[in-house]
XYZ file of C-alpha atoms in Angstrom:
722
model
C 0.006 0.020 -0.050
C 1.328 3.469 -0.884
C 1.224 6.030 1.963
C 1.422 9.801 1.459
C 4.842 9.833 2.802
C 6.102 7.546 0.020
C 4.971 9.978 -2.728
C 8.347 11.898 -3.038
C 10.257 8.620 -2.995
C 7.959 7.135 -5.902
C 8.187 10.408 -7.665
C 11.895 10.178 -7.796
C 11.701 6.520 -8.811
C 9.905 7.799 -11.847
C 12.793 10.153 -13.077
C 15.414 8.532 -15.276
C 18.893 8.587 -14.041
C 21.406 10.495 -16.168
C 23.656 8.501 -18.220
C 26.098 8.919 -21.044
C 28.419 11.922 -21.784
C 27.454 15.652 -21.204
C 29.231 18.945 -21.931
C 32.193 19.427 -19.510
C 32.459 22.941 -17.949
C 35.929 24.384 -17.399
C 36.816 27.631 -15.720
C 40.225 29.261 -16.593
C 41.444 31.580 -13.828
C 44.537 33.657 -14.816
C 45.353 37.311 -14.556
C 47.588 37.150 -17.813
C 45.026 37.887 -20.657
C 47.418 36.419 -23.630
C 47.835 33.193 -21.375
C 44.050 33.056 -20.873
C 43.431 33.442 -24.650
C 45.983 30.721 -25.310
C 44.312 28.408 -22.764
C 40.907 28.980 -24.091
C 42.068 28.074 -27.548
C 43.932 25.087 -26.402
C 40.893 23.784 -24.209
C 38.190 24.373 -26.977
C 36.444 21.101 -27.867
C 32.667 20.316 -28.885
C 32.014 18.627 -25.694
C 33.525 21.428 -23.580
C 32.355 24.824 -22.212
C 35.325 27.041 -21.220
C 34.832 30.229 -19.186
C 37.391 32.705 -17.877
C 38.125 35.130 -15.020
C 41.017 36.960 -13.828
C 40.615 37.385 -9.941
C 39.830 35.421 -6.772
C 36.709 37.525 -6.303
C 35.555 36.831 -9.907
C 36.242 33.148 -9.377
C 34.241 32.954 -6.306
C 31.327 34.878 -7.807
C 31.230 32.572 -10.655
C 31.491 29.409 -8.363
C 28.623 30.795 -6.245
C 26.544 30.898 -9.476
C 27.649 27.642 -11.060
C 29.611 24.403 -10.618
C 32.406 23.279 -13.014
C 33.935 19.953 -13.599
C 37.620 21.583 -13.803
C 39.045 24.756 -12.637
C 42.609 25.788 -14.081
C 43.679 28.127 -11.190
C 46.852 30.535 -11.266
C 48.631 30.619 -7.942
C 49.230 34.442 -7.971
C 46.173 36.708 -8.661
C 45.829 40.436 -8.315
C 43.499 40.210 -5.249
C 45.013 37.068 -3.556
C 46.358 33.653 -4.266
C 44.570 30.550 -5.588
C 44.768 28.890 -2.079
C 41.825 31.052 -1.027
C 39.764 29.681 -3.913
C 40.754 26.067 -2.607
C 39.729 26.935 0.994
C 36.356 28.251 -0.481
C 35.779 24.971 -2.115
C 36.608 22.970 0.831
C 34.482 25.045 3.187
C 31.607 24.713 0.770
C 32.216 20.838 0.054
C 32.361 21.386 -3.587
C 33.581 18.730 -6.091
C 35.347 20.773 -8.725
C 38.754 19.234 -9.808
C 41.484 21.896 -9.723
C 44.716 22.022 -11.609
C 47.100 24.605 -10.014
C 49.205 26.660 -12.541
C 52.135 28.517 -10.812
C 55.373 30.186 -11.571
C 56.613 29.682 -8.168
C 59.868 27.577 -7.890
C 59.447 26.770 -4.116
C 58.320 23.317 -3.634
C 56.196 24.659 -0.658
C 53.640 26.247 -3.030
C 53.073 22.817 -4.772
C 52.791 21.067 -1.328
C 50.494 23.726 0.034
C 48.271 23.616 -3.010
C 47.820 19.901 -3.019
C 47.270 19.888 0.603
C 44.490 22.452 0.120
C 42.915 20.013 -2.399
C 44.253 20.677 -5.710
C 44.346 17.698 -7.859
C 47.489 18.554 -9.839
C 50.289 21.274 -9.902
C 51.751 22.575 -13.131
C 54.647 24.874 -12.925
C 54.983 27.649 -15.460
C 56.333 27.775 -18.082
C 55.024 24.468 -19.281
C 54.593 22.673 -22.249
C 51.283 22.339 -24.207
C 51.450 18.621 -24.082
C 52.133 18.702 -20.245
C 49.014 20.848 -19.709
C 46.971 18.768 -22.143
C 47.810 15.701 -20.179
C 46.970 17.331 -16.824
C 43.689 18.597 -18.111
C 42.794 15.191 -19.722
C 43.685 13.235 -16.575
C 41.657 15.642 -14.367
C 38.584 15.483 -16.867
C 38.809 11.693 -17.033
C 38.976 11.575 -13.387
C 35.786 13.931 -13.336
C 33.980 11.481 -15.496
C 34.852 8.534 -13.654
C 33.889 10.199 -10.138
C 30.599 11.242 -11.906
C 29.997 7.827 -13.357
C 30.715 6.200 -9.894
C 28.271 8.606 -8.228
C 25.724 7.819 -10.576
C 26.224 4.185 -10.311
C 26.043 4.594 -6.542
C 22.799 6.517 -6.912
C 21.262 3.819 -9.051
C 22.225 1.133 -6.635
C 20.905 3.119 -3.690
C 17.729 4.007 -5.408
C 17.399 0.400 -6.703
C 17.853 -0.968 -3.126
C 15.479 1.487 -1.853
C 12.928 0.476 -4.457
C 13.377 -3.231 -3.940
C 13.193 -2.854 -0.255
C 9.965 -0.809 -0.566
C 8.546 -3.317 -2.843
C 9.467 -6.169 -0.387
C 8.530 -4.481 2.752
C 5.221 -3.188 1.276
C 4.215 -6.356 -0.624
C 0.800 -7.937 0.206
C 2.551 -11.321 -0.153
C 4.627 -13.014 2.607
C 8.257 -12.925 1.403
C 10.991 -14.601 3.277
C 14.454 -16.169 3.098
C 15.741 -19.390 4.950
C 19.153 -20.570 5.508
C 20.214 -24.082 4.426
C 18.609 -25.629 7.555
C 15.121 -24.061 6.790
C 15.556 -21.257 9.483
C 14.402 -17.646 8.721
C 16.898 -15.246 7.995
C 14.559 -12.570 6.665
C 10.766 -12.065 6.685
C 8.811 -9.011 5.507
C 6.199 -7.231 7.663
C 3.259 -9.107 6.014
C 3.908 -11.729 8.646
C 2.423 -9.546 11.290
C -0.908 -8.732 9.440
C -1.317 -12.238 8.222
C -0.438 -14.392 11.011
C 0.117 -12.129 14.043
C 3.670 -13.246 14.508
C 6.407 -10.545 15.308
C 9.273 -10.473 12.872
C 11.953 -10.440 15.448
C 10.443 -13.583 17.185
C 10.958 -15.535 13.915
C 14.609 -14.798 13.181
C 16.392 -18.130 13.550
C 13.160 -19.975 13.795
C 12.344 -22.985 11.515
C 9.881 -22.351 8.747
C 7.695 -25.185 10.043
C 6.855 -23.042 13.124
C 4.290 -21.023 11.183
C 2.867 -24.063 9.360
C -0.411 -25.662 10.334
C -0.067 -29.071 11.913
C -1.726 -30.913 9.031
C 0.934 -29.745 6.535
C 4.063 -29.443 8.968
C 5.468 -33.011 7.979
C 5.880 -32.278 4.203
C 7.498 -28.747 4.966
C 9.891 -30.436 7.333
C 10.779 -32.784 4.481
C 11.301 -30.126 2.007
C 13.243 -27.236 3.800
C 14.555 -28.787 7.126
C 15.851 -32.096 5.780
C 19.646 -32.021 6.465
C 20.267 -34.784 4.109
C 18.423 -33.368 1.279
C 17.888 -29.491 1.447
C 15.489 -27.764 -0.955
C 17.820 -27.277 -3.823
C 15.014 -27.232 -6.471
C 12.122 -24.793 -6.996
C 8.764 -25.902 -5.456
C 5.109 -24.607 -5.833
C 2.482 -25.971 -3.384
C -0.501 -24.910 -1.503
C -0.352 -25.286 2.426
C -2.195 -23.921 5.591
C -0.306 -21.732 7.941
C -0.683 -21.207 11.657
C -2.123 -17.949 12.990
C -1.912 -16.357 16.143
C -4.664 -13.779 15.223
C -7.719 -14.106 17.545
C -10.756 -15.226 15.798
C -8.836 -15.945 12.683
C -8.730 -19.396 11.000
C -5.457 -20.887 9.474
C -4.949 -18.878 6.209
C -4.203 -21.013 2.976
C -1.226 -19.660 0.803
C 0.147 -20.549 -2.588
C 3.949 -20.981 -1.830
C 6.603 -20.489 -4.322
C 10.269 -21.041 -3.405
C 13.597 -20.797 -5.203
C 17.001 -22.111 -4.065
C 19.670 -19.355 -3.598
C 23.179 -19.976 -4.665
C 26.493 -18.142 -3.957
C 30.091 -18.437 -5.435
C 31.892 -21.551 -4.295
C 35.397 -22.881 -5.076
C 36.335 -24.496 -8.190
C 36.052 -28.015 -6.778
C 32.678 -27.738 -5.153
C 30.916 -25.308 -7.698
C 28.164 -23.027 -6.601
C 27.441 -22.905 -2.829
C 23.913 -23.494 -1.641
C 22.836 -20.545 0.710
C 19.259 -21.175 1.435
C 15.795 -20.725 0.132
C 14.045 -17.702 -1.137
C 10.170 -17.880 -0.841
C 7.010 -15.958 -1.677
C 3.671 -17.003 -0.053
C 0.279 -15.515 -1.354
C -2.762 -15.522 0.734
C -5.443 -17.403 -1.362
C -7.942 -17.889 1.518
C -10.711 -16.013 -0.249
C -10.111 -17.691 -3.452
C -10.223 -21.232 -1.784
C -13.471 -20.231 0.046
C -15.004 -18.949 -3.298
C -13.917 -22.281 -4.978
C -15.511 -24.212 -1.850
C -18.613 -22.214 -2.345
C -18.851 -22.634 -6.124
C -18.186 -26.518 -5.631
C -20.812 -26.659 -2.972
C -23.378 -24.985 -5.142
C -22.572 -27.088 -8.100
C -23.286 -30.349 -6.167
C -25.841 -29.224 -3.570
C -29.371 -28.084 -3.459
C -29.502 -24.495 -2.316
C -32.794 -24.723 -0.435
C -32.128 -27.709 1.731
C -28.401 -27.945 1.564
C -28.765 -31.538 0.579
C -26.813 -33.151 -2.371
C -28.319 -32.613 -5.597
C -28.882 -35.167 -8.486
C -25.321 -34.852 -9.854
C -23.735 -35.630 -6.529
C -26.030 -38.433 -5.751
C -25.335 -39.887 -9.129
C -21.744 -40.004 -8.307
C -22.186 -41.484 -4.824
C -24.598 -43.969 -6.329
C -22.056 -45.103 -9.010
C -19.462 -45.543 -6.320
C -21.643 -47.400 -4.057
C -22.819 -49.762 -7.016
C -19.238 -50.421 -7.745
C -18.258 -51.308 -4.015
C -21.274 -53.236 -3.600
C -20.800 -55.348 -6.848
C -17.139 -56.254 -5.371
C -18.486 -57.294 -2.216
C -21.451 -59.281 -3.914
C -23.801 -57.274 -1.389
C -27.040 -55.187 -1.999
C -28.092 -51.597 -1.801
C -31.442 -49.691 -1.960
C -32.444 -46.616 -3.688
C -35.491 -44.764 -2.418
C -37.631 -42.407 -4.552
C -39.480 -40.036 -2.116
C -42.255 -37.865 -3.282
C -44.187 -35.353 -0.962
C -47.930 -35.944 -1.422
C -50.072 -32.857 -1.937
C -47.092 -30.380 -1.959
C -48.794 -28.301 -4.540
C -51.559 -27.604 -2.136
C -49.211 -25.748 0.139
C -47.763 -23.704 -2.567
C -51.156 -22.631 -4.023
C -52.690 -22.135 -0.469
C -50.020 -20.406 1.593
C -47.389 -19.472 -1.082
C -44.010 -20.600 -2.258
C -42.163 -19.291 0.925
C -44.152 -21.382 3.018
C -43.552 -24.252 0.686
C -40.001 -23.755 0.796
C -40.068 -23.740 4.760
C -41.979 -27.097 4.585
C -39.382 -28.698 2.245
C -36.525 -27.565 4.550
C -38.426 -29.195 7.392
C -39.207 -32.287 5.650
C -35.691 -32.623 4.578
C -34.456 -32.230 8.305
C -36.689 -35.119 9.355
C -35.671 -37.366 6.531
C -32.098 -36.785 7.265
C -32.525 -37.769 10.915
C -34.274 -40.962 9.932
C -31.477 -42.248 7.700
C -28.089 -43.953 8.894
C -24.744 -42.139 9.033
C -23.698 -43.740 5.748
C -26.685 -43.053 3.848
C -27.289 -40.223 1.268
C -30.195 -38.065 1.032
C -30.546 -35.916 -2.047
C -33.244 -33.351 -3.273
C -33.689 -33.895 -7.102
C -36.672 -31.991 -7.828
C -39.407 -29.456 -6.422
C -40.844 -31.989 -3.809
C -38.679 -35.077 -4.856
C -35.903 -36.699 -2.827
C -33.649 -39.656 -3.453
C -32.058 -41.742 -0.789
C -29.178 -44.099 -1.120
C -29.055 -46.916 1.557
C -25.742 -48.938 1.112
C -24.970 -52.179 2.979
C -28.410 -53.590 2.890
C -28.715 -57.179 4.104
C -32.405 -58.015 3.781
C -35.422 -56.179 2.020
C -37.022 -55.991 5.657
C -34.000 -53.524 6.561
C -35.401 -51.076 3.927
C -39.061 -51.614 5.112
C -37.855 -50.674 8.523
C -36.379 -47.401 7.355
C -39.263 -46.716 5.042
C -41.653 -47.047 8.071
C -39.395 -44.890 10.256
C -39.646 -42.182 7.617
C -43.433 -42.307 7.496
C -43.491 -42.251 11.427
C -41.147 -39.247 11.558
C -43.547 -37.285 9.291
C -46.696 -38.003 11.301
C -46.269 -35.029 13.527
C -47.742 -31.989 11.692
C -45.297 -29.210 10.495
C -45.843 -25.600 11.920
C -46.193 -23.072 9.156
C -46.828 -19.332 9.322
C -50.666 -19.802 8.740
C -51.129 -22.829 10.800
C -50.207 -26.633 10.945
C -49.862 -28.769 8.014
C -49.633 -32.618 8.028
C -47.261 -33.999 5.242
C -47.008 -37.386 3.949
C -44.815 -38.957 1.444
C -44.888 -41.848 -1.126
C -41.895 -43.901 -1.403
C -40.663 -46.144 -4.263
C -37.882 -48.780 -3.665
C -35.408 -50.368 -5.868
C -32.899 -52.982 -5.097
C -29.469 -53.643 -6.503
C -29.076 -56.127 -8.229
C -32.575 -57.469 -8.570
C -34.051 -54.243 -9.937
C -31.236 -52.948 -11.964
C -27.480 -52.866 -12.113
C -26.919 -49.156 -13.161
C -27.827 -45.811 -11.425
C -30.066 -44.874 -14.113
C -31.922 -47.892 -14.097
C -32.291 -48.095 -10.180
C -33.379 -44.508 -10.129
C -35.870 -44.926 -12.862
C -37.334 -48.147 -11.313
C -37.685 -46.474 -7.625
C -39.484 -43.679 -9.557
C -41.999 -46.110 -11.020
C -42.490 -47.667 -7.650
C -43.143 -44.507 -6.002
C -45.905 -43.823 -8.537
C -47.576 -47.050 -7.782
C -47.405 -46.138 -3.971
C -49.220 -43.026 -4.874
C -51.752 -45.003 -6.867
C -52.226 -47.242 -3.937
C -53.407 -44.361 -1.652
C -50.173 -42.411 -0.849
C -48.507 -42.224 2.451
C -46.937 -45.465 2.034
C -44.013 -47.352 0.251
C -43.760 -49.920 -2.487
C -41.065 -52.019 -3.985
C -40.337 -52.233 -7.698
C -41.900 -55.241 -9.640
C -41.238 -56.066 -13.269
C -44.864 -55.703 -13.835
C -44.734 -52.117 -12.800
C -42.069 -51.544 -15.484
C -44.499 -53.063 -18.076
C -47.461 -50.603 -16.959
C -44.935 -47.774 -16.947
C -43.835 -48.544 -20.585
C -47.561 -48.700 -21.554
C -48.147 -45.514 -19.609
C -45.504 -43.801 -21.660
C -46.627 -45.228 -24.904
C -50.347 -44.213 -24.184
C -49.056 -40.514 -23.348
C -47.136 -40.442 -26.835
C -50.285 -41.537 -28.405
C -52.516 -38.946 -26.609
C -50.324 -36.139 -27.880
C -51.416 -37.060 -31.404
C -55.075 -37.962 -30.742
C -56.490 -34.552 -31.452
C -54.651 -34.120 -34.854
C -55.586 -37.670 -35.750
C -59.331 -37.145 -34.994
C -59.571 -40.087 -32.420
C -61.340 -38.001 -29.664
C -65.159 -38.233 -29.674
C -67.988 -37.055 -27.576
C -70.795 -39.218 -26.267
C -73.855 -37.932 -24.591
C -76.075 -38.831 -21.941
C -79.632 -37.330 -21.377
C -80.876 -35.272 -18.555
C -84.456 -35.779 -18.028
C -87.087 -33.512 -16.307
C -89.789 -35.337 -14.386
C -92.174 -32.493 -14.422
C -91.731 -31.890 -18.291
C -91.350 -35.494 -19.028
C -88.841 -34.783 -21.605
C -85.043 -34.446 -22.206
C -84.095 -30.975 -21.104
C -80.313 -31.357 -21.423
C -77.458 -33.755 -22.072
C -74.015 -34.185 -20.685
C -71.196 -34.452 -23.239
C -68.652 -37.321 -22.026
C -65.424 -37.659 -23.623
C -64.213 -41.000 -25.275
C -60.817 -41.817 -27.011
C -60.998 -44.107 -30.064
C -57.459 -45.632 -29.721
C -56.348 -47.253 -32.852
C -54.858 -50.304 -30.896
C -56.950 -50.305 -27.575
C -60.245 -49.371 -28.912
C -62.795 -47.039 -27.121
C -61.180 -45.825 -23.927
C -63.122 -43.969 -21.175
C -61.890 -40.681 -19.606
C -60.679 -42.453 -16.305
C -58.070 -44.155 -18.505
C -56.458 -41.173 -19.921
C -57.560 -37.923 -18.302
C -55.183 -38.292 -15.313
C -52.510 -38.972 -17.695
C -53.377 -35.805 -19.782
C -53.366 -33.884 -16.501
C -50.018 -34.870 -15.433
C -48.534 -34.581 -18.899
C -49.894 -31.003 -19.363
C -52.193 -32.024 -22.219
C -55.497 -31.332 -20.480
C -55.850 -27.694 -21.740
C -55.618 -28.633 -25.371
C -58.218 -31.642 -24.698
C -60.493 -29.353 -22.857
C -60.459 -26.560 -25.501
C -61.511 -29.339 -28.135
C -64.194 -30.658 -25.961
C -65.743 -27.297 -25.395
C -65.681 -26.375 -29.024
C -67.044 -29.863 -30.206
C -69.837 -29.659 -27.582
C -70.802 -26.271 -28.679
C -70.811 -27.169 -32.287
C -73.169 -30.207 -31.570
C -75.532 -27.900 -29.500
C -75.592 -25.562 -32.513
C -76.579 -28.355 -34.819
C -79.400 -29.646 -32.578
C -80.703 -26.227 -31.899
C -80.740 -25.611 -35.593
C -82.991 -28.455 -36.146
C -85.437 -27.456 -33.603
C -84.273 -28.366 -30.050
C -84.079 -24.742 -29.042
C -84.436 -25.395 -25.153
C -81.793 -28.103 -24.937
C -78.805 -27.512 -22.551
C -75.221 -28.947 -22.916
C -73.143 -29.854 -19.774
C -69.365 -30.288 -20.139
C -66.775 -31.407 -17.568
C -63.816 -29.278 -16.932
C -60.493 -30.419 -15.203
C -59.271 -28.446 -12.204
C -56.188 -27.954 -14.169
C -58.069 -25.848 -16.636
C -58.317 -23.143 -13.997
C -54.757 -23.180 -13.071
C -53.322 -22.781 -16.473
C -54.650 -21.101 -19.567
C -57.476 -18.878 -20.475
C -60.366 -21.047 -19.858
C -62.875 -18.073 -19.587
C -61.886 -16.708 -22.979
C -61.823 -20.029 -24.627
C -65.488 -20.509 -23.392
C -66.694 -17.054 -24.485
C -64.885 -17.584 -27.824
C -66.678 -20.746 -28.578
C -69.929 -19.623 -27.570
C -69.656 -16.543 -29.706
C -68.248 -18.638 -32.612
C -71.224 -21.061 -32.577
C -73.883 -18.448 -32.032
C -75.051 -19.897 -28.863
C -77.077 -18.362 -25.829
C -74.494 -18.661 -23.065
C -77.200 -19.735 -20.564
C -77.524 -23.031 -22.592
C -74.072 -24.125 -21.525
C -73.143 -25.786 -18.015
C -69.628 -26.309 -16.982
C -69.102 -28.871 -14.327
C -66.268 -28.415 -11.894
C -65.017 -30.757 -8.845
C -65.479 -30.112 -5.121
C -61.650 -30.071 -4.834
C -61.337 -27.112 -6.972
C -63.898 -25.178 -5.006
C -62.007 -26.189 -1.816
C -58.668 -24.551 -3.059
C -60.286 -21.446 -2.482
C -57.657 -19.682 -4.721
C -58.451 -16.043 -5.739
C -57.705 -16.829 -9.462
C -60.114 -19.943 -9.517
C -62.796 -18.036 -7.704
C -62.273 -15.016 -10.345
C -62.673 -17.350 -13.426
C -65.795 -18.966 -11.971
C -67.242 -15.390 -11.360
C -66.318 -14.462 -14.941
C -68.025 -17.463 -16.390
C -71.272 -16.647 -14.467
C -71.020 -13.058 -15.498
C -70.834 -14.223 -19.046
C -74.175 -16.278 -18.492
C -72.663 -19.706 -18.436
C -73.970 -22.161 -15.752
C -71.419 -23.649 -13.173
C -72.296 -26.823 -11.531
C -70.553 -28.805 -8.703
C -70.117 -32.261 -9.902
C -70.414 -35.218 -7.573
C -71.460 -32.819 -4.732
C -71.251 -34.319 -1.248
C -68.340 -36.785 -1.713
C -65.752 -34.246 -0.742
C -65.395 -31.898 2.191
C -67.509 -29.004 1.026
C -68.574 -26.384 3.489
C -71.425 -23.928 3.107
C -68.937 -20.945 3.230
C -67.514 -22.085 -0.139
C -70.910 -22.076 -1.704
C -71.297 -18.496 -0.612
C -67.796 -17.674 -2.135
C -68.236 -19.518 -5.396
C -71.261 -18.277 -7.561
C -72.204 -21.672 -8.966
C -75.725 -22.321 -10.595
C -76.487 -25.970 -9.572
C -75.379 -29.101 -7.804
C -75.009 -32.591 -8.995
C -75.966 -35.489 -6.565
C -73.210 -38.129 -6.833
C -74.404 -41.505 -8.063
C -73.403 -43.220 -4.834
C -75.938 -41.361 -2.834
C -78.595 -42.297 -5.372
C -77.823 -45.813 -5.478
C -78.067 -46.089 -1.773
C -81.735 -45.086 -1.995
C -82.991 -48.574 -2.787
C -86.666 -47.779 -1.623
C -85.410 -45.920 1.307
C -85.312 -42.221 1.974
C -81.767 -40.477 1.988
C -81.018 -37.828 4.604
C -77.892 -36.816 2.679
C -79.994 -36.133 -0.485
C -82.463 -34.341 1.559
C -79.658 -32.226 3.111
C -78.208 -31.454 -0.406
C -81.670 -30.484 -1.957
C -82.216 -28.453 1.210
C -79.007 -26.584 0.661
C -79.847 -26.054 -3.064
C -83.155 -24.468 -2.189
C -81.372 -22.368 0.394
C -79.004 -20.997 -2.160
C -81.448 -20.868 -4.999
C -79.452 -23.543 -6.978
C -80.695 -26.295 -9.468
C -80.207 -29.950 -8.476
C -79.431 -32.747 -10.710
C -79.161 -36.427 -9.568
C -76.774 -38.718 -11.482
C -76.846 -42.542 -11.502
C -80.724 -43.116 -11.768
C -81.343 -46.675 -12.570
C -84.475 -47.779 -10.974
C -87.974 -46.509 -11.146
C -88.232 -46.560 -7.292
C -85.446 -43.884 -7.125
C -87.366 -41.402 -9.143
C -90.266 -41.145 -6.585
C -87.862 -40.555 -3.722
C -85.952 -37.900 -5.604
C -89.083 -36.095 -6.708
C -90.475 -36.220 -3.088
C -87.128 -34.622 -2.083
C -87.388 -31.751 -4.531
C -84.878 -33.025 -7.209
C -86.695 -32.781 -10.798
C -83.732 -33.294 -13.145
C -82.421 -36.879 -13.413
C -79.616 -38.620 -15.281
C -78.680 -42.341 -15.478
C -79.008 -45.595 -17.330
C -82.681 -45.896 -16.640
C -83.072 -43.290 -19.445
C -79.950 -43.887 -21.446
C -76.314 -44.785 -21.436
C -73.831 -42.308 -22.948
C -74.304 -42.817 -26.873
C -73.121 -41.064 -30.015
C -74.779 -37.889 -31.117
C -76.932 -39.693 -33.599
C -78.440 -41.960 -31.023
C -78.755 -39.174 -28.536
C -80.870 -37.146 -31.077
C -83.486 -39.806 -31.260
C -84.011 -39.586 -27.442
C -84.935 -36.097 -27.646
C -88.098 -36.849 -29.791
C -89.817 -39.233 -27.413
C -90.919 -39.462 -23.747
C -88.076 -41.098 -21.860
C -88.601 -44.523 -20.824
C -88.887 -45.221 -17.193
C -90.935 -42.103 -16.164
C -93.981 -42.731 -14.256
C -97.227 -42.457 -16.225
């Protein structure tokens, strides 16, 4: 880090040092003007600047204004002698070289001049060659002195620069002797580890290394039999004395240091130079990235990739030991209800809580992973008997019995578990996971909140299911979907007043299939919206045809899936179809399930309200079989209730308090009532006595194609009392 005090030093570092030749300045001091002129001509050269003066006073004035490389100084001057100039140069610590010129014969003059600092003494009269030699020697000496000064300055500045860089480096820089002991360490040691520099002098490098890495450092740098004579690069953890600070991880690079040795032994090993860079932040970032790549961020459990790696390894180990392992596919039942009812944040909280309970039920060596929204995988290695897996699965179910506390209340969560065993159910990770998934769906079909082992027959059913799904995707384009119609009869009017459109699929290989066979598959595969759109349009088109031939009061009922209200624009689809076929909206009834009403979702309620405002009737199908409450009937603007066939079947000549309650509720809310499943004339009288006028069932007609249904509209339905 550069501090304000470093600025002048760094500024000096930025200035280039003066190198090469420069103009040499010479001052000639003599009161003999012809002699001065002669010297000026003699000394003239392109790289010289020669000036002149004739007195001590003039000389000192010129020296005060400027420095010179060489002074040719006459001993005797009008206002004193040259010794005064030498004294002035000495007092002011000047560096000019002086060649004294004198006509004095006495040796004392020469000795005095040399003692006072003159570099040479030339006695007058002198030969030109003698003077030239003295001048050249003096100028050479000047150049050498200047070169030495510049070199010394360079060395000094270079040393200051390198010391500054080392002392201010963010890296730990050190030198070791051949035995691996510190001979130098920069101040970074104090900030990085909390060690005082003075305390480390002569200490082994291993004294600052974490215990986990001490052994290899001792082997590298403190081994007397094999000192570190080669460069090394490695990562290691250091020991820290700083409170609340963990051991930092550093990237260490070292180089051996050699000095001059004798001719017999060659270079002499002097020790080790090293640089350690703190990479703790980078290592932490790498660990975070690695964790995120292989773990689920919500539950902190392994994700599918890490689970796959562990399962592959477990399969290889189990195969060598001729043992067995199990894969559990765990799916949370009714999880979507939590998201839709309480929001995704509460759903996330529930998933975290479920993950914690699942983790606590598994053994130490087991692996639990989250692989989907509400899906988990568990790896159970070292399984001896299938009963061991059953015990763990039962433990999981028991652990989830206690309700989970969410922000808006408690929620009881259950799971369905599918089990696949190695090698019986598969020998690869993909096959075991797939078969556990298939078994999980079987557990759901068996009532949920349980577990199921994979069976080969399940795989056959699964493949058939996939094949059926692929065929269903093409059914509309191939024209394989059909509508059958079942009449709705009015006792009072003694005629057909409506008909319910019932979907059938004429499969090219399996024949005519009912909706129970493929509608759940369509809902799961996301195909129901397209199918419902087709049903609505086909039913409206058929009603238009019947009205055009005279059945002007006939009503049409169409079943909708709860998924139609979750996705897509069901309201716009109905409006568009009614408008396209020029129908009165009141002639169409849409049947919804009690479960849809119980969701109490604002978007669902809003769509039902929009349909009613458009004039379309909305009926609750199979009313009474779910958990409907009167509050929901107040919230949802439905127009009629359909009594489930199970209640009608139970009449058998007896009155039904349930049907009486339903008809009473309908009268209280001003709703129409339709009874399904009428098969005997005795049921008609009971229903009529309870206030139910519109009936539907096999007594009047089975679901039939449009041509057969049309003939029923022209006659009095069979089975009505006379």
